[in-house]
Tab-separated table of C-alpha atoms in Angstrom:
chain	number	residue	atom	x	y	z
A	1	UNK	CA	34.045	61.145	-28.875
A	2	UNK	CA	30.268	61.739	-28.673
A	3	UNK	CA	29.449	58.374	-30.177
A	4	UNK	CA	32.065	56.626	-28.078
A	5	UNK	CA	30.339	57.978	-24.972
A	6	UNK	CA	26.923	56.940	-26.336
A	7	UNK	CA	28.295	53.405	-26.831
A	8	UNK	CA	29.758	53.350	-23.307
A	9	UNK	CA	26.441	54.563	-21.831
A	10	UNK	CA	24.321	52.034	-23.749
A	11	UNK	CA	26.717	49.205	-22.959
A	12	UNK	CA	27.066	49.936	-19.247
A	13	UNK	CA	23.325	50.578	-18.702
A	14	UNK	CA	22.431	47.358	-20.500
A	15	UNK	CA	25.054	45.294	-18.665
A	16	UNK	CA	24.068	46.896	-15.337
A	17	UNK	CA	20.340	46.181	-15.698
A	18	UNK	CA	20.879	42.607	-16.914
A	19	UNK	CA	23.366	41.821	-14.116
A	20	UNK	CA	21.082	43.352	-11.477
A	21	UNK	CA	18.053	41.423	-12.742
A	22	UNK	CA	19.901	38.091	-12.874
A	23	UNK	CA	21.582	38.720	-9.499
A	24	UNK	CA	18.359	39.729	-7.748
A	25	UNK	CA	16.545	36.672	-9.090
A	26	UNK	CA	19.327	34.580	-7.505
A	27	UNK	CA	18.858	36.334	-4.163
A	28	UNK	CA	15.157	35.486	-4.364
A	29	UNK	CA	11.908	37.433	-4.156
A	30	UNK	CA	11.726	40.148	-1.514
A	31	UNK	CA	8.621	39.239	0.488
A	32	UNK	CA	7.720	42.328	2.503
A	33	UNK	CA	8.713	45.975	2.670
A	34	UNK	CA	9.801	46.370	6.311
A	35	UNK	CA	12.967	48.185	7.396
A	36	UNK	CA	14.418	44.822	8.500
A	37	UNK	CA	13.902	43.372	5.019
A	38	UNK	CA	15.599	46.409	3.472
A	39	UNK	CA	18.627	45.957	5.775
A	40	UNK	CA	18.802	42.214	5.052
A	41	UNK	CA	18.546	43.043	1.356
A	42	UNK	CA	21.525	45.419	1.614
A	43	UNK	CA	23.534	42.582	3.230
A	44	UNK	CA	22.521	40.184	0.454
A	45	UNK	CA	23.485	42.782	-2.176
A	46	UNK	CA	27.009	43.370	-0.853
A	47	UNK	CA	27.506	39.585	-0.848
A	48	UNK	CA	26.331	39.218	-4.452
A	49	UNK	CA	29.156	39.733	-6.992
A	50	UNK	CA	26.581	39.926	-9.805
A	51	UNK	CA	24.590	42.788	-8.258
A	52	UNK	CA	27.782	44.612	-7.196
A	53	UNK	CA	29.044	44.387	-10.786
A	54	UNK	CA	25.637	45.601	-11.984
A	55	UNK	CA	25.706	48.634	-9.679
A	56	UNK	CA	29.297	49.400	-10.761
A	57	UNK	CA	28.222	49.251	-14.431
A	58	UNK	CA	25.302	51.637	-13.746
A	59	UNK	CA	27.704	54.003	-11.944
A	60	UNK	CA	30.010	54.036	-14.999
A	61	UNK	CA	26.945	54.749	-17.164
A	62	UNK	CA	25.934	57.629	-14.864
A	63	UNK	CA	29.346	59.329	-15.105
A	64	UNK	CA	29.435	58.737	-18.880
A	65	UNK	CA	26.036	60.491	-19.194
A	66	UNK	CA	27.400	63.407	-17.167
A	67	UNK	CA	30.424	63.700	-19.491
A	68	UNK	CA	28.240	63.378	-22.597
A	69	UNK	CA	25.953	66.155	-21.347
A	70	UNK	CA	29.005	68.383	-20.879
A	71	UNK	CA	30.044	68.035	-24.554
A	72	UNK	CA	26.682	67.462	-26.312
A	73	UNK	CA	23.163	68.890	-26.152
A	74	UNK	CA	20.349	67.115	-24.301
A	75	UNK	CA	18.517	66.638	-27.623
A	76	UNK	CA	21.458	64.570	-28.856
A	77	UNK	CA	22.192	62.709	-25.627
A	78	UNK	CA	18.693	61.557	-24.668
A	79	UNK	CA	17.550	60.004	-28.010
A	80	UNK	CA	20.923	58.321	-28.430
A	81	UNK	CA	20.785	56.725	-25.001
A	82	UNK	CA	17.021	56.024	-24.861
A	83	UNK	CA	17.397	53.451	-27.652
A	84	UNK	CA	19.160	51.158	-25.164
A	85	UNK	CA	15.642	50.269	-23.892
A	86	UNK	CA	15.154	48.246	-27.068
A	87	UNK	CA	18.536	46.505	-26.771
A	88	UNK	CA	17.726	45.612	-23.166
A	89	UNK	CA	14.339	44.209	-24.178
A	90	UNK	CA	16.004	42.026	-26.824
A	91	UNK	CA	18.677	40.735	-24.438
A	92	UNK	CA	16.174	40.155	-21.598
A	93	UNK	CA	14.147	38.001	-23.987
A	94	UNK	CA	17.082	35.833	-25.064
A	95	UNK	CA	19.482	35.894	-22.082
A	96	UNK	CA	17.026	36.132	-19.164
A	97	UNK	CA	14.318	34.115	-20.999
A	98	UNK	CA	11.605	36.640	-20.209
A	99	UNK	CA	8.304	36.236	-22.009
A	100	UNK	CA	8.403	39.283	-24.294
A	101	UNK	CA	5.388	39.534	-26.561
A	102	UNK	CA	3.909	42.387	-28.574
A	103	UNK	CA	2.684	44.327	-25.525
A	104	UNK	CA	6.164	44.571	-24.018
A	105	UNK	CA	7.801	45.361	-27.360
A	106	UNK	CA	5.209	48.080	-27.938
A	107	UNK	CA	5.679	49.378	-24.379
A	108	UNK	CA	9.478	49.629	-24.814
A	109	UNK	CA	9.054	51.303	-28.235
A	110	UNK	CA	6.496	53.820	-26.914
A	111	UNK	CA	8.752	54.705	-23.968
A	112	UNK	CA	11.693	55.362	-26.343
A	113	UNK	CA	9.542	57.586	-28.595
A	114	UNK	CA	7.996	59.319	-25.565
A	115	UNK	CA	11.362	60.029	-23.924
A	116	UNK	CA	12.665	61.515	-27.207
A	117	UNK	CA	9.562	63.762	-27.487
A	118	UNK	CA	9.841	64.765	-23.832
A	119	UNK	CA	13.429	66.009	-24.222
A	120	UNK	CA	12.947	67.679	-27.603
B	1	UNK	CA	19.513	15.218	-10.038
B	2	UNK	CA	17.310	15.350	-6.972
B	3	UNK	CA	18.147	19.013	-6.415
B	4	UNK	CA	17.448	19.697	-10.052
B	5	UNK	CA	13.954	18.229	-9.744
B	6	UNK	CA	13.336	20.110	-6.495
B	7	UNK	CA	14.460	23.413	-7.926
B	8	UNK	CA	12.292	22.858	-10.983
B	9	UNK	CA	9.241	22.357	-8.788
B	10	UNK	CA	10.204	25.382	-6.659
B	11	UNK	CA	10.394	27.402	-9.850
B	12	UNK	CA	6.928	26.294	-10.919
B	13	UNK	CA	5.367	27.126	-7.571
B	14	UNK	CA	6.978	30.545	-7.591
B	15	UNK	CA	5.659	31.313	-11.070
B	16	UNK	CA	2.220	30.053	-9.949
B	17	UNK	CA	2.475	32.200	-6.825
B	18	UNK	CA	3.389	35.218	-8.918
B	19	UNK	CA	-0.066	35.095	-10.519
B	20	UNK	CA	-1.837	35.386	-7.147
B	21	UNK	CA	-3.533	38.729	-6.417
B	22	UNK	CA	-1.449	39.116	-3.236
B	23	UNK	CA	1.867	38.746	-5.080
B	24	UNK	CA	0.714	41.082	-7.851
B	25	UNK	CA	-0.509	43.794	-5.472
B	26	UNK	CA	2.808	43.672	-3.559
B	27	UNK	CA	4.712	44.051	-6.824
B	28	UNK	CA	2.505	47.006	-7.742
B	29	UNK	CA	3.029	48.610	-4.308
B	30	UNK	CA	6.800	48.211	-4.713
B	31	UNK	CA	6.558	49.702	-8.229
B	32	UNK	CA	4.730	52.707	-6.776
B	33	UNK	CA	7.476	53.139	-4.147
B	34	UNK	CA	10.175	52.943	-6.856
B	35	UNK	CA	8.450	55.597	-8.988
B	36	UNK	CA	7.617	57.848	-6.003
B	37	UNK	CA	11.181	57.822	-4.576
B	38	UNK	CA	12.612	58.408	-8.075
B	39	UNK	CA	10.368	61.458	-8.649
B	40	UNK	CA	10.800	62.971	-5.157
B	41	UNK	CA	14.561	62.282	-5.112
B	42	UNK	CA	15.134	63.884	-8.508
B	43	UNK	CA	13.027	66.954	-7.726
B	44	UNK	CA	14.799	67.532	-4.366
B	45	UNK	CA	18.197	67.003	-5.992
B	46	UNK	CA	17.555	69.327	-8.938
B	47	UNK	CA	16.049	72.012	-6.648
B	48	UNK	CA	19.052	71.745	-4.333
B	49	UNK	CA	21.646	71.739	-7.125
B	50	UNK	CA	20.118	74.944	-8.503
B	51	UNK	CA	20.730	76.544	-5.100
B	52	UNK	CA	24.272	75.181	-4.897
B	53	UNK	CA	25.117	76.277	-8.439
B	54	UNK	CA	27.113	74.598	-11.191
B	55	UNK	CA	29.976	72.428	-10.045
B	56	UNK	CA	32.741	72.471	-12.659
B	57	UNK	CA	35.280	70.424	-10.827
B	58	UNK	CA	36.883	67.029	-10.771
B	59	UNK	CA	37.434	67.197	-7.030
B	60	UNK	CA	35.149	64.923	-4.961
B	61	UNK	CA	35.324	67.498	-2.132
B	62	UNK	CA	33.187	69.929	-4.171
B	63	UNK	CA	30.511	67.274	-4.666
B	64	UNK	CA	30.608	66.377	-0.963
B	65	UNK	CA	30.178	70.056	-0.095
B	66	UNK	CA	26.937	70.060	-2.128
B	67	UNK	CA	25.604	67.513	0.380
B	68	UNK	CA	25.565	70.277	3.011
B	69	UNK	CA	22.522	71.671	1.206
B	70	UNK	CA	19.452	70.071	2.872
B	71	UNK	CA	17.649	69.575	-0.479
B	72	UNK	CA	20.672	67.834	-1.996
B	73	UNK	CA	21.008	65.646	1.109
B	74	UNK	CA	17.283	64.756	1.126
B	75	UNK	CA	17.396	64.013	-2.623
B	76	UNK	CA	20.470	61.810	-2.282
B	77	UNK	CA	18.957	59.814	0.614
B	78	UNK	CA	15.668	59.378	-1.262
B	79	UNK	CA	17.535	58.174	-4.355
B	80	UNK	CA	19.400	55.659	-2.165
B	81	UNK	CA	16.003	54.261	-1.077
B	82	UNK	CA	15.014	54.289	-4.768
B	83	UNK	CA	18.084	52.213	-5.718
B	84	UNK	CA	17.369	49.523	-3.082
B	85	UNK	CA	13.632	49.477	-3.930
B	86	UNK	CA	14.436	49.128	-7.625
B	87	UNK	CA	16.630	46.104	-6.854
B	88	UNK	CA	13.886	44.674	-4.597
B	89	UNK	CA	11.434	45.082	-7.477
B	90	UNK	CA	13.809	43.301	-9.876
B	91	UNK	CA	13.917	40.402	-7.390
B	92	UNK	CA	10.230	39.728	-8.065
B	93	UNK	CA	9.511	41.113	-11.539
B	94	UNK	CA	10.888	40.892	-15.096
B	95	UNK	CA	13.291	43.565	-16.370
B	96	UNK	CA	11.029	44.035	-19.412
B	97	UNK	CA	8.172	44.762	-16.983
B	98	UNK	CA	10.170	47.045	-14.667
B	99	UNK	CA	11.782	49.218	-17.384
B	100	UNK	CA	8.620	50.470	-19.140
B	101	UNK	CA	6.504	50.659	-15.978
B	102	UNK	CA	9.051	52.695	-13.998
B	103	UNK	CA	9.398	55.020	-17.022
B	104	UNK	CA	6.215	56.622	-15.645
B	105	UNK	CA	8.662	58.558	-13.434
B	106	UNK	CA	9.514	60.678	-16.540
B	107	UNK	CA	5.855	61.673	-16.779
B	108	UNK	CA	5.539	62.585	-13.080
B	109	UNK	CA	8.853	64.499	-13.099
B	110	UNK	CA	7.694	66.549	-16.121
B	111	UNK	CA	4.288	67.278	-14.560
B	112	UNK	CA	5.769	68.077	-11.130
B	113	UNK	CA	8.337	70.347	-12.810
B	114	UNK	CA	5.448	72.160	-14.515
B	115	UNK	CA	3.377	72.682	-11.356
B	116	UNK	CA	6.084	73.030	-8.696
B	117	UNK	CA	8.966	74.680	-10.536
B	118	UNK	CA	6.955	76.406	-13.304
B	119	UNK	CA	8.660	74.634	-16.238
B	120	UNK	CA	7.072	75.249	-19.634
B	121	UNK	CA	5.620	72.145	-21.332
B	122	UNK	CA	5.505	72.421	-25.141
B	123	UNK	CA	3.050	70.400	-27.238
B	124	UNK	CA	5.838	67.940	-28.141
B	125	UNK	CA	6.442	67.313	-24.458
B	126	UNK	CA	2.691	66.790	-23.792
B	127	UNK	CA	2.716	64.295	-26.677
B	128	UNK	CA	5.738	62.587	-25.101
B	129	UNK	CA	3.849	62.358	-21.778
B	130	UNK	CA	0.859	60.735	-23.518
B	131	UNK	CA	3.060	58.284	-25.487
B	132	UNK	CA	5.026	57.174	-22.394
B	133	UNK	CA	1.765	56.752	-20.444
B	134	UNK	CA	0.431	54.453	-23.192
B	135	UNK	CA	3.623	52.387	-22.935
B	136	UNK	CA	3.281	52.186	-19.152
B	137	UNK	CA	-0.355	51.015	-19.438
B	138	UNK	CA	0.559	48.353	-22.027
B	139	UNK	CA	3.384	46.964	-19.872
B	140	UNK	CA	1.193	47.071	-16.733
B	141	UNK	CA	-1.195	44.650	-18.435
B	142	UNK	CA	1.450	41.935	-18.880
B	143	UNK	CA	2.166	39.462	-16.055
B	144	UNK	CA	4.950	40.996	-13.934
B	145	UNK	CA	7.004	37.800	-13.603
B	146	UNK	CA	7.461	35.306	-16.447
B	147	UNK	CA	11.028	34.146	-15.926
B	148	UNK	CA	12.210	32.580	-12.710
B	149	UNK	CA	14.946	30.487	-14.290
B	150	UNK	CA	17.530	32.226	-12.115
B	151	UNK	CA	15.727	31.556	-8.833
B	152	UNK	CA	17.370	29.163	-6.470
B	153	UNK	CA	15.146	27.282	-4.080
B	154	UNK	CA	13.596	30.117	-2.166
B	155	UNK	CA	15.311	30.337	1.252
B	156	UNK	CA	12.302	31.990	2.858
């Protein structure tokens, strides 16, 4: 059950972030940070099936984390889910064609190690 | 074919644009907003939820009742701004830039918890703070946008 939840969390977080990134790139770069832009952005989001699916996936991940925390300790839950950073980096490189070189690999790896140490 | 050529050139100009100091500083400002709203929202929410107490319930009504607490309400609204800002940031930066850089929120939440709420920070947690900060600095040094393959011709 624990590992099933870990798999659901990793899968939904990864899918959510990838869908949101791809969907937001389709909407186009947000130019300024005014209230009007934020409202227009909300309109663009509710019209984007990709971003809506991404938000739904992140919501599933959020509730899965809540259930995992109710049956497992934080020191199990956080390391198990933090590793999804590395999966996301790999998929962003090959699916989203982002330019991932040693700095970004090292950054993702350091964040995973740091998050594990932080929740020890 | 014509549209394909046009969109290719639009893509190139956008990637060129993304190297300009103006574009970069806007991305950094948006990153700061994302991290700030994440930290403030989480601290308000956790402070408020401690006042409300543990909710062991499957009923949505109990979660809605928690919103009556001003800290919970403030935290929830701030996290809503965080969500939109995070999406706005993803519209102009790579996911592999956004993920490590916004992880700095972990560091600020830990430090704020120490100074505001009096949480104890063990040496492992200090080490974790240092390691995450190194990761954030490394990612900050990469160009924020390298892939614009998904961009349509920019409407604006």
